[in-house]
Amino acid sequence: MIENKSEDVIVTQELTEKKRSKKPLIIVLISVGATLILLAVALLLGIPYIQYCQAVNMMENGRYEDAIIEFEGMGDYLKSEEMLIESKYLLAKRTQTEAQYVKASEMFKELGEYKDSKLLASECDYLYASQLLTAGDYQKAFEAFGKLNGYKDSADKILECKYLMAEKLIDEGKIVLAYNELTALGNYGNSKVLLKSIEPTYKLIIAKPKLFVNKEWENVYKARVWVTTKVIDENTLKITVKGSDGADDHSTKKLEGKWNESTGKIEFSGKAYRTLGDWDDSTGEYIEKTYCENSNVTGYIYYKNGCMHLIYDNMDYGYADVFS
């Protein structure tokens, strides 16, 4: 009996040892199986999800360009399409804060109706136009504000651009263009005052007078004076003053007139060669002297009551109401 019991114990021990030896193998098999299952899941779902999480992290950390690239490659996986649009939106907003208004506007316009993209596109266009205005590029600013369809105070900004353009034209001597711009502005700002200040020059250029004759001067002093103006271009107005004592010319002066804004006159001055003469009260005749001089001459032309007036060498040569 004792022997049988011993044999049973031995058999039991052997079985126990066999079971124990099988456990590690089972554990290894289970682990391998689980790993294979996880790998399969990772291949099917895990890698795109990991990529998705990485892309979201990029977006949250301001790496919008990288996030856009990642989301574009993920199609409609989870919320990739939504995250793609959001990344583009955030990139456009950052571009706006960097004062790249043209680029930002284009980016917002590509987003269509997403959030407030349309409003921000208009804001970028407005900021770009304001940037041009500040830089003194009035023509481009005028065009940019004109495309805003009344956004904010763009209508007022258009008038401001036109006024500043008119001022610039005056500085450049382009009086006709400036006059037309100011006329179109009506009562805006200081337009009326500025228009009035350039009106004499404008009318002189438009009329292009060639002959100024003072009948009284011609009859009493037997002399005539011609003032010829030649419009070279809108920047230059050439004035030639020429006088005669009846038959013979006694002075010729070719001077360039300058617009004096404070006086509202076209002024000219300079050296001129002329023969001097005197009026003989006893005979009632003009006596020409035999000597000549290089003298300073001054004068100005102004517009009044529909006529051009000439003041020359401190004498009033009258006006001409007919231009030839």
Tab-separated table of N, CA and C in Angstrom, residues 132-291:
chain	number	residue	atom	x	y	z
A	132	LEU	N	-2.035	101.740	-47.940
A	132	LEU	CA	-1.652	102.493	-49.136
A	132	LEU	C	-1.847	103.991	-48.922
A	133	LEU	N	-2.946	104.348	-48.275
A	133	LEU	CA	-3.239	105.761	-48.008
A	133	LEU	C	-2.162	106.377	-47.117
A	134	THR	N	-1.787	105.663	-46.075
A	134	THR	CA	-0.747	106.145	-45.161
A	134	THR	C	0.589	106.296	-45.878
A	135	ALA	N	0.850	105.405	-46.832
A	135	ALA	CA	2.115	105.441	-47.571
A	135	ALA	C	2.137	106.528	-48.644
A	136	GLY	N	0.995	107.200	-48.857
A	136	GLY	CA	0.943	108.275	-49.850
A	136	GLY	C	0.661	107.806	-51.260
A	137	ASP	N	0.304	106.532	-51.425
A	137	ASP	CA	-0.043	106.010	-52.754
A	137	ASP	C	-1.550	106.190	-52.940
A	138	TYR	N	-1.948	107.447	-53.186
A	138	TYR	CA	-3.364	107.803	-53.156
A	138	TYR	C	-4.173	107.153	-54.277
A	139	GLN	N	-3.582	106.994	-55.443
A	139	GLN	CA	-4.306	106.400	-56.565
A	139	GLN	C	-4.663	104.943	-56.269
A	140	LYS	N	-3.688	104.174	-55.797
A	140	LYS	CA	-3.954	102.769	-55.480
A	140	LYS	C	-4.896	102.647	-54.286
A	141	ALA	N	-4.747	103.551	-53.323
A	141	ALA	CA	-5.651	103.540	-52.165
A	141	ALA	C	-7.080	103.831	-52.608
A	142	PHE	N	-7.226	104.784	-53.511
A	142	PHE	CA	-8.540	105.133	-54.059
A	142	PHE	C	-9.176	103.917	-54.732
A	143	GLU	N	-8.397	103.201	-55.519
A	143	GLU	CA	-8.903	102.014	-56.207
A	143	GLU	C	-9.270	100.916	-55.208
A	144	ALA	N	-8.438	100.753	-54.173
A	144	ALA	CA	-8.682	99.707	-53.176
A	144	ALA	C	-9.941	99.992	-52.358
A	145	PHE	N	-10.112	101.226	-51.922
A	145	PHE	CA	-11.325	101.582	-51.174
A	145	PHE	C	-12.568	101.458	-52.060
A	146	GLY	N	-12.398	101.718	-53.351
A	146	GLY	CA	-13.519	101.638	-54.276
A	146	GLY	C	-14.076	100.237	-54.436
A	147	LYS	N	-13.288	99.226	-54.088
A	147	LYS	CA	-13.722	97.831	-54.220
A	147	LYS	C	-14.404	97.301	-52.958
A	148	LEU	N	-14.505	98.141	-51.941
A	148	LEU	CA	-15.016	97.676	-50.649
A	148	LEU	C	-16.531	97.793	-50.495
A	149	ASN	N	-17.194	98.378	-51.483
A	149	ASN	CA	-18.664	98.446	-51.483
A	149	ASN	C	-19.240	99.038	-50.191
A	150	GLY	N	-18.635	100.145	-49.735
A	150	GLY	CA	-19.175	100.836	-48.573
A	150	GLY	C	-18.796	100.247	-47.239
A	151	TYR	N	-17.870	99.306	-47.194
A	151	TYR	CA	-17.444	98.704	-45.922
A	151	TYR	C	-16.862	99.773	-45.001
A	152	LYS	N	-17.336	99.790	-43.759
A	152	LYS	CA	-16.913	100.790	-42.771
A	152	LYS	C	-17.067	102.199	-43.356
A	153	ASP	N	-15.992	103.006	-43.290
A	153	ASP	CA	-16.047	104.381	-43.804
A	153	ASP	C	-15.318	104.510	-45.135
A	154	SER	N	-15.354	103.426	-45.934
A	154	SER	CA	-14.615	103.430	-47.199
A	154	SER	C	-15.105	104.513	-48.158
A	155	ALA	N	-16.391	104.857	-48.095
A	155	ALA	CA	-16.909	105.923	-48.967
A	155	ALA	C	-16.242	107.260	-48.640
A	156	ASP	N	-16.067	107.545	-47.347
A	156	ASP	CA	-15.375	108.779	-46.943
A	156	ASP	C	-13.900	108.722	-47.313
A	157	LYS	N	-13.323	107.544	-47.199
A	157	LYS	CA	-11.907	107.380	-47.540
A	157	LYS	C	-11.662	107.625	-49.029
A	158	ILE	N	-12.639	107.277	-49.856
A	158	ILE	CA	-12.525	107.534	-51.295
A	158	ILE	C	-12.421	109.036	-51.548
A	159	LEU	N	-13.265	109.807	-50.874
A	159	LEU	CA	-13.217	111.270	-51.016
A	159	LEU	C	-11.896	111.828	-50.497
A	160	GLU	N	-11.425	111.271	-49.390
A	160	GLU	CA	-10.143	111.725	-48.836
A	160	GLU	C	-9.005	111.471	-49.823
A	161	CYS	N	-9.039	110.305	-50.458
A	161	CYS	CA	-8.011	109.979	-51.460
A	161	CYS	C	-8.047	110.966	-52.621
A	162	LYS	N	-9.243	111.270	-53.099
A	162	LYS	CA	-9.378	112.192	-54.230
A	162	LYS	C	-8.879	113.584	-53.857
A	163	TYR	N	-9.162	114.012	-52.633
A	163	TYR	CA	-8.702	115.329	-52.184
A	163	TYR	C	-7.173	115.367	-52.102
A	164	LEU	N	-6.596	114.339	-51.519
A	164	LEU	CA	-5.135	114.279	-51.401
A	164	LEU	C	-4.471	114.152	-52.768
A	165	MET	N	-5.145	113.456	-53.686
A	165	MET	CA	-4.636	113.367	-55.058
A	165	MET	C	-4.630	114.741	-55.713
A	166	ALA	N	-5.679	115.525	-55.460
A	166	ALA	CA	-5.763	116.879	-56.019
A	166	ALA	C	-4.642	117.757	-55.469
A	167	GLU	N	-4.390	117.666	-54.165
A	167	GLU	CA	-3.288	118.427	-53.561
A	167	GLU	C	-1.951	118.048	-54.192
A	168	LYS	N	-1.772	116.767	-54.419
A	168	LYS	CA	-0.523	116.292	-55.021
A	168	LYS	C	-0.381	116.795	-56.451
A	169	LEU	N	-1.485	116.816	-57.181
A	169	LEU	CA	-1.468	117.323	-58.556
A	169	LEU	C	-1.083	118.801	-58.586
A	170	ILE	N	-1.577	119.559	-57.626
A	170	ILE	CA	-1.217	120.981	-57.547
A	170	ILE	C	0.278	121.130	-57.290
A	171	ASP	N	0.798	120.319	-56.372
A	171	ASP	CA	2.232	120.360	-56.073
A	171	ASP	C	3.065	120.017	-57.305
A	172	GLU	N	2.521	119.164	-58.158
A	172	GLU	CA	3.225	118.764	-59.378
A	172	GLU	C	2.976	119.732	-60.527
A	173	GLY	N	2.148	120.756	-60.291
A	173	GLY	CA	1.850	121.730	-61.332
A	173	GLY	C	0.797	121.279	-62.325
A	174	LYS	N	0.098	120.202	-62.042
A	174	LYS	CA	-0.927	119.687	-62.947
A	174	LYS	C	-2.274	120.311	-62.565
A	175	ILE	N	-2.385	121.584	-62.906
A	175	ILE	CA	-3.502	122.396	-62.426
A	175	ILE	C	-4.839	121.955	-63.011
A	176	VAL	N	-4.852	121.632	-64.294
A	176	VAL	CA	-6.120	121.252	-64.941
A	176	VAL	C	-6.689	119.990	-64.304
A	177	LEU	N	-5.856	118.982	-64.127
A	177	LEU	CA	-6.315	117.745	-63.502
A	177	LEU	C	-6.766	117.993	-62.066
A	178	ALA	N	-6.016	118.815	-61.346
A	178	ALA	CA	-6.376	119.135	-59.965
A	178	ALA	C	-7.713	119.865	-59.910
A	179	TYR	N	-7.909	120.788	-60.836
A	179	TYR	CA	-9.157	121.562	-60.889
A	179	TYR	C	-10.350	120.630	-61.112
A	180	ASN	N	-10.202	119.688	-62.016
A	180	ASN	CA	-11.286	118.747	-62.306
A	180	ASN	C	-11.596	117.869	-61.092
A	181	GLU	N	-10.548	117.420	-60.403
A	181	GLU	CA	-10.741	116.588	-59.213
A	181	GLU	C	-11.471	117.366	-58.118
A	182	LEU	N	-11.046	118.590	-57.880
A	182	LEU	CA	-11.656	119.403	-56.828
A	182	LEU	C	-13.092	119.777	-57.159
A	183	THR	N	-13.357	120.020	-58.435
A	183	THR	CA	-14.727	120.334	-58.860
A	183	THR	C	-15.655	119.163	-58.560
A	184	ALA	N	-15.167	117.948	-58.830
A	184	ALA	CA	-15.969	116.752	-58.579
A	184	ALA	C	-16.201	116.520	-57.085
A	185	LEU	N	-15.311	117.021	-56.239
A	185	LEU	CA	-15.435	116.822	-54.795
A	185	LEU	C	-16.498	117.713	-54.156
A	186	GLY	N	-16.910	118.758	-54.853
A	186	GLY	CA	-17.961	119.623	-54.323
A	186	GLY	C	-17.575	120.301	-53.026
A	187	ASN	N	-18.364	120.063	-51.987
A	187	ASN	CA	-18.149	120.726	-50.698
A	187	ASN	C	-17.280	119.916	-49.741
A	188	TYR	N	-16.650	118.865	-50.223
A	188	TYR	CA	-15.848	118.028	-49.328
A	188	TYR	C	-14.661	118.804	-48.751
A	189	GLY	N	-14.516	118.752	-47.442
A	189	GLY	CA	-13.357	119.337	-46.774
A	189	GLY	C	-13.069	120.763	-47.197
A	190	ASN	N	-11.837	120.992	-47.600
A	190	ASN	CA	-11.366	122.318	-47.985
A	190	ASN	C	-11.355	122.496	-49.506
A	191	SER	N	-12.138	121.660	-50.200
A	191	SER	CA	-12.095	121.632	-51.668
A	191	SER	C	-12.431	122.976	-52.290
A	192	LYS	N	-13.467	123.644	-51.774
A	192	LYS	CA	-13.894	124.925	-52.352
A	192	LYS	C	-12.792	125.973	-52.256
A	193	VAL	N	-12.148	126.044	-51.102
A	193	VAL	CA	-11.077	127.028	-50.899
A	193	VAL	C	-9.901	126.725	-51.815
A	194	LEU	N	-9.539	125.457	-51.893
A	194	LEU	CA	-8.414	125.061	-52.737
A	194	LEU	C	-8.728	125.297	-54.208
A	195	LEU	N	-9.973	125.024	-54.584
A	195	LEU	CA	-10.400	125.249	-55.962
A	195	LEU	C	-10.300	126.725	-56.326
A	196	LYS	N	-10.739	127.571	-55.425
A	196	LYS	CA	-10.688	129.014	-55.671
A	196	LYS	C	-9.248	129.507	-55.811
A	197	SER	N	-8.341	128.905	-55.057
A	197	SER	CA	-6.949	129.356	-55.090
A	197	SER	C	-6.258	129.033	-56.412
A	198	ILE	N	-6.694	127.960	-57.090
A	198	ILE	CA	-6.043	127.598	-58.360
A	198	ILE	C	-6.845	128.052	-59.579
A	199	GLU	N	-8.020	128.617	-59.348
A	199	GLU	CA	-8.876	129.019	-60.463
A	199	GLU	C	-8.203	129.997	-61.422
A	200	PRO	N	-7.468	131.016	-60.933
A	200	PRO	CA	-6.815	131.935	-61.879
A	200	PRO	C	-5.854	131.217	-62.822
A	201	THR	N	-5.042	130.343	-62.272
A	201	THR	CA	-4.096	129.603	-63.110
A	201	THR	C	-4.825	128.684	-64.072
A	202	TYR	N	-5.862	128.032	-63.580
A	202	TYR	CA	-6.641	127.134	-64.432
A	202	TYR	C	-7.224	127.885	-65.624
A	203	LYS	N	-7.828	129.035	-65.374
A	203	LYS	CA	-8.448	129.801	-66.454
A	203	LYS	C	-7.403	130.350	-67.415
A	204	LEU	N	-6.246	130.698	-66.880
A	204	LEU	CA	-5.179	131.185	-67.750
A	204	LEU	C	-4.714	130.086	-68.699
A	205	ILE	N	-4.564	128.878	-68.169
A	205	ILE	CA	-4.124	127.755	-69.000
A	205	ILE	C	-5.189	127.398	-70.027
A	206	ILE	N	-6.441	127.358	-69.596
A	206	ILE	CA	-7.532	127.002	-70.503
A	206	ILE	C	-7.699	128.052	-71.599
A	207	ALA	N	-7.644	129.328	-71.211
A	207	ALA	CA	-7.849	130.407	-72.190
A	207	ALA	C	-6.654	130.579	-73.113
A	208	LYS	N	-5.444	130.337	-72.607
A	208	LYS	CA	-4.215	130.496	-73.384
A	208	LYS	C	-4.159	131.859	-74.085
A	209	PRO	N	-4.211	132.965	-73.328
A	209	PRO	CA	-4.199	134.295	-73.961
A	209	PRO	C	-2.869	134.576	-74.646
A	210	LYS	N	-2.927	135.270	-75.776
A	210	LYS	CA	-1.719	135.598	-76.539
A	210	LYS	C	-1.458	137.096	-76.597
A	211	LEU	N	-2.492	137.911	-76.408
A	211	LEU	CA	-2.307	139.354	-76.587
A	211	LEU	C	-3.018	140.127	-75.497
A	212	PHE	N	-2.261	140.996	-74.826
A	212	PHE	CA	-2.846	141.911	-73.858
A	212	PHE	C	-2.651	143.326	-74.393
A	213	VAL	N	-3.694	144.067	-74.606
A	213	VAL	CA	-3.578	145.433	-75.128
A	213	VAL	C	-4.361	146.370	-74.222
A	214	ASN	N	-3.698	147.424	-73.760
A	214	ASN	CA	-4.374	148.447	-72.981
A	214	ASN	C	-4.626	149.630	-73.902
A	215	LYS	N	-5.873	149.855	-74.262
A	215	LYS	CA	-6.193	150.920	-75.227
A	215	LYS	C	-5.720	152.284	-74.722
A	216	GLU	N	-5.937	152.535	-73.480
A	216	GLU	CA	-5.539	153.819	-72.922
A	216	GLU	C	-4.024	153.987	-72.993
A	217	TRP	N	-3.300	152.957	-72.664
A	217	TRP	CA	-1.829	153.018	-72.732
A	217	TRP	C	-1.374	153.235	-74.160
A	218	GLU	N	-1.997	152.574	-75.072
A	218	GLU	CA	-1.602	152.704	-76.476
A	218	GLU	C	-1.873	154.124	-76.981
A	219	ASN	N	-2.995	154.699	-76.612
A	219	ASN	CA	-3.357	156.028	-77.119
A	219	ASN	C	-2.533	157.138	-76.479
A	220	VAL	N	-2.321	157.049	-75.196
A	220	VAL	CA	-1.652	158.144	-74.493
A	220	VAL	C	-0.141	158.067	-74.649
A	221	TYR	N	0.394	156.896	-74.460
A	221	TYR	CA	1.849	156.782	-74.469
A	221	TYR	C	2.392	156.248	-75.787
A	222	LYS	N	1.504	155.964	-76.724
A	222	LYS	CA	1.891	155.441	-78.030
A	222	LYS	C	2.791	154.210	-77.883
A	223	ALA	N	2.384	153.324	-77.020
A	223	ALA	CA	3.157	152.095	-76.825
A	223	ALA	C	2.193	150.932	-76.592
A	224	ARG	N	2.698	149.770	-76.874
A	224	ARG	CA	1.877	148.582	-76.685
A	224	ARG	C	2.701	147.521	-75.952
A	225	VAL	N	2.002	146.686	-75.326
A	225	VAL	CA	2.663	145.585	-74.618
A	225	VAL	C	1.954	144.285	-74.979
A	226	TRP	N	2.747	143.299	-75.324
A	226	TRP	CA	2.210	141.975	-75.581
A	226	TRP	C	2.676	141.022	-74.482
A	227	VAL	N	1.781	140.241	-74.041
A	227	VAL	CA	2.160	139.147	-73.137
A	227	VAL	C	1.704	137.853	-73.791
A	228	THR	N	2.641	137.038	-74.129
A	228	THR	CA	2.329	135.764	-74.770
A	228	THR	C	2.565	134.637	-73.772
A	229	THR	N	1.579	133.800	-73.597
A	229	THR	CA	1.749	132.630	-72.725
A	229	THR	C	1.714	131.375	-73.580
A	230	LYS	N	2.584	130.481	-73.265
A	230	LYS	CA	2.637	129.220	-73.996
A	230	LYS	C	2.619	128.081	-72.988
A	231	VAL	N	1.632	127.226	-73.114
A	231	VAL	CA	1.532	126.088	-72.217
A	231	VAL	C	2.423	124.974	-72.758
A	232	ILE	N	3.575	124.789	-72.124
A	232	ILE	CA	4.479	123.713	-72.539
A	232	ILE	C	3.875	122.369	-72.156
A	233	ASP	N	3.470	122.278	-70.929
A	233	ASP	CA	2.722	121.134	-70.423
A	233	ASP	C	2.025	121.605	-69.151
A	234	GLU	N	1.422	120.705	-68.448
A	234	GLU	CA	0.692	121.121	-67.244
A	234	GLU	C	1.624	121.555	-66.122
A	235	ASN	N	2.914	121.278	-66.299
A	235	ASN	CA	3.872	121.681	-65.277
A	235	ASN	C	4.517	123.027	-65.574
A	236	THR	N	4.466	123.475	-66.811
A	236	THR	CA	5.233	124.656	-67.211
A	236	THR	C	4.382	125.614	-68.025
A	237	LEU	N	4.371	126.862	-67.592
A	237	LEU	CA	3.694	127.927	-68.326
A	237	LEU	C	4.734	129.001	-68.639
A	238	LYS	N	5.090	129.176	-69.911
A	238	LYS	CA	6.087	130.158	-70.327
A	238	LYS	C	5.406	131.490	-70.647
A	239	ILE	N	5.993	132.565	-70.153
A	239	ILE	CA	5.448	133.905	-70.387
A	239	ILE	C	6.503	134.755	-71.076
A	240	THR	N	6.137	135.395	-72.172
A	240	THR	CA	7.017	136.354	-72.846
A	240	THR	C	6.346	137.714	-72.824
A	241	VAL	N	7.030	138.686	-72.256
A	241	VAL	CA	6.526	140.061	-72.217
A	241	VAL	C	7.296	140.859	-73.251
A	242	LYS	N	6.583	141.528	-74.137
A	242	LYS	CA	7.230	142.278	-75.215
A	242	LYS	C	6.565	143.641	-75.353
A	243	GLY	N	7.358	144.691	-75.393
A	243	GLY	CA	6.795	146.028	-75.503
A	243	GLY	C	7.360	146.780	-76.690
A	244	SER	N	6.648	147.787	-77.155
A	244	SER	CA	7.140	148.642	-78.242
A	244	SER	C	6.702	150.078	-77.979
A	245	ASP	N	7.467	151.036	-78.505
A	245	ASP	CA	7.107	152.451	-78.340
A	245	ASP	C	6.539	152.980	-79.646
A	246	GLY	N	5.550	152.320	-80.134
A	246	GLY	CA	4.923	152.725	-81.379
A	246	GLY	C	5.339	151.795	-82.497
A	247	ALA	N	6.538	152.043	-83.075
A	247	ALA	CA	6.987	151.247	-84.211
A	247	ALA	C	8.066	150.250	-83.823
A	248	ASP	N	9.012	150.716	-83.006
A	248	ASP	CA	10.168	149.878	-82.694
A	248	ASP	C	10.026	149.246	-81.314
A	249	ASP	N	10.414	147.984	-81.265
A	249	ASP	CA	10.410	147.317	-79.969
A	249	ASP	C	11.492	147.920	-79.086
A	250	HIS	N	11.145	148.189	-77.856
A	250	HIS	CA	12.159	148.721	-76.952
A	250	HIS	C	12.457	147.782	-75.787
A	251	SER	N	11.760	146.679	-75.712
A	251	SER	CA	12.102	145.711	-74.667
A	251	SER	C	11.557	144.339	-75.030
A	252	THR	N	12.318	143.369	-74.702
A	252	THR	CA	11.869	141.996	-74.865
A	252	THR	C	12.288	141.220	-73.625
A	253	LYS	N	11.360	140.611	-73.006
A	253	LYS	CA	11.650	139.866	-71.780
A	253	LYS	C	10.995	138.492	-71.891
A	254	LYS	N	11.779	137.487	-71.678
A	254	LYS	CA	11.242	136.134	-71.679
A	254	LYS	C	11.419	135.572	-70.274
A	255	LEU	N	10.330	135.470	-69.586
A	255	LEU	CA	10.360	135.069	-68.190
A	255	LEU	C	9.398	133.906	-67.963
A	256	GLU	N	9.657	133.166	-66.911
A	256	GLU	CA	8.767	132.055	-66.569
A	256	GLU	C	7.918	132.441	-65.374
A	257	GLY	N	6.619	132.351	-65.544
A	257	GLY	CA	5.718	132.722	-64.459
A	257	GLY	C	5.615	131.631	-63.410
A	258	LYS	N	5.515	132.044	-62.171
A	258	LYS	CA	5.368	131.122	-61.049
A	258	LYS	C	4.056	131.404	-60.329
A	259	TRP	N	3.350	130.362	-60.003
A	259	TRP	CA	2.088	130.516	-59.294
A	259	TRP	C	2.357	130.791	-57.822
A	260	ASN	N	1.803	131.886	-57.312
A	260	ASN	CA	1.916	132.235	-55.902
A	260	ASN	C	0.575	131.965	-55.240
A	261	GLU	N	0.527	130.903	-54.463
A	261	GLU	CA	-0.749	130.476	-53.880
A	261	GLU	C	-1.311	131.520	-52.917
A	262	SER	N	-0.425	132.191	-52.191
A	262	SER	CA	-0.894	133.147	-51.189
A	262	SER	C	-1.515	134.394	-51.812
A	263	THR	N	-1.057	134.784	-53.002
A	263	THR	CA	-1.588	135.987	-53.652
A	263	THR	C	-2.592	135.670	-54.748
A	264	GLY	N	-2.613	134.431	-55.200
A	264	GLY	CA	-3.518	134.076	-56.286
A	264	GLY	C	-3.099	134.671	-57.616
A	265	LYS	N	-1.785	134.880	-57.820
A	265	LYS	CA	-1.286	135.506	-59.052
A	265	LYS	C	-0.168	134.669	-59.656
A	266	ILE	N	-0.003	134.842	-60.966
A	266	ILE	CA	1.167	134.293	-61.638
A	266	ILE	C	2.201	135.399	-61.701
A	267	GLU	N	3.289	135.217	-61.000
A	267	GLU	CA	4.274	136.275	-60.863
A	267	GLU	C	5.508	135.975	-61.716
A	268	PHE	N	6.118	137.023	-62.246
A	268	PHE	CA	7.364	136.851	-62.996
A	268	PHE	C	8.306	137.998	-62.671
A	269	SER	N	9.587	137.712	-62.739
A	269	SER	CA	10.598	138.730	-62.463
A	269	SER	C	11.922	138.282	-63.055
A	270	GLY	N	12.845	139.241	-63.211
A	270	GLY	CA	14.156	138.903	-63.734
A	270	GLY	C	14.831	140.084	-64.390
A	271	LYS	N	15.992	139.838	-64.968
A	271	LYS	CA	16.742	140.871	-65.679
A	271	LYS	C	16.241	140.984	-67.117
A	272	ALA	N	16.185	142.209	-67.609
A	272	ALA	CA	15.754	142.411	-68.992
A	272	ALA	C	16.559	143.544	-69.626
A	273	TYR	N	16.876	143.380	-70.877
A	273	TYR	CA	17.576	144.425	-71.645
A	273	TYR	C	16.522	145.305	-72.305
A	274	ARG	N	16.647	146.591	-72.131
A	274	ARG	CA	15.683	147.467	-72.780
A	274	ARG	C	16.297	148.855	-73.014
A	275	THR	N	15.756	149.549	-74.015
A	275	THR	CA	16.140	150.933	-74.315
A	275	THR	C	15.254	151.858	-73.497
A	276	LEU	N	15.879	152.803	-72.837
A	276	LEU	CA	15.123	153.711	-71.987
A	276	LEU	C	14.635	154.932	-72.762
A	277	GLY	N	13.560	155.478	-72.338
A	277	GLY	CA	13.041	156.692	-72.953
A	277	GLY	C	12.232	157.490	-71.958
A	278	ASP	N	11.928	158.733	-72.317
A	278	ASP	CA	11.164	159.613	-71.436
A	278	ASP	C	10.027	160.272	-72.212
A	279	TRP	N	9.029	160.656	-71.466
A	279	TRP	CA	7.916	161.395	-72.061
A	279	TRP	C	8.196	162.893	-71.918
A	280	ASP	N	8.174	163.590	-73.068
A	280	ASP	CA	8.435	165.041	-73.074
A	280	ASP	C	7.100	165.772	-72.985
A	281	ASP	N	6.831	166.337	-71.798
A	281	ASP	CA	5.556	167.024	-71.593
A	281	ASP	C	5.395	168.247	-72.499
A	282	SER	N	6.524	168.919	-72.829
A	282	SER	CA	6.435	170.150	-73.637
A	282	SER	C	6.003	169.873	-75.066
A	283	THR	N	6.447	168.752	-75.601
A	283	THR	CA	6.114	168.422	-76.996
A	283	THR	C	4.997	167.400	-77.091
A	284	GLY	N	4.753	166.727	-75.975
A	284	GLY	CA	3.734	165.680	-76.015
A	284	GLY	C	4.194	164.459	-76.777
A	285	GLU	N	5.520	164.255	-76.823
A	285	GLU	CA	6.060	163.108	-77.549
A	285	GLU	C	6.954	162.264	-76.634
A	286	TYR	N	7.071	161.037	-77.045
A	286	TYR	CA	7.957	160.120	-76.323
A	286	TYR	C	9.347	160.224	-76.934
A	287	ILE	N	10.365	160.513	-76.145
A	287	ILE	CA	11.733	160.661	-76.642
A	287	ILE	C	12.549	159.464	-76.177
A	288	GLU	N	13.070	158.722	-77.134
A	288	GLU	CA	13.876	157.551	-76.805
A	288	GLU	C	15.310	157.975	-76.551
A	289	LYS	N	15.879	157.505	-75.472
A	289	LYS	CA	17.261	157.807	-75.148
A	289	LYS	C	18.182	156.859	-75.910
A	290	THR	N	19.439	157.164	-75.876
A	290	THR	CA	20.405	156.377	-76.647
A	290	THR	C	21.130	155.336	-75.807
A	291	TYR	N	20.801	155.241	-74.546
A	291	TYR	CA	21.506	154.259	-73.721
A	291	TYR	C	20.541	153.135	-73.332
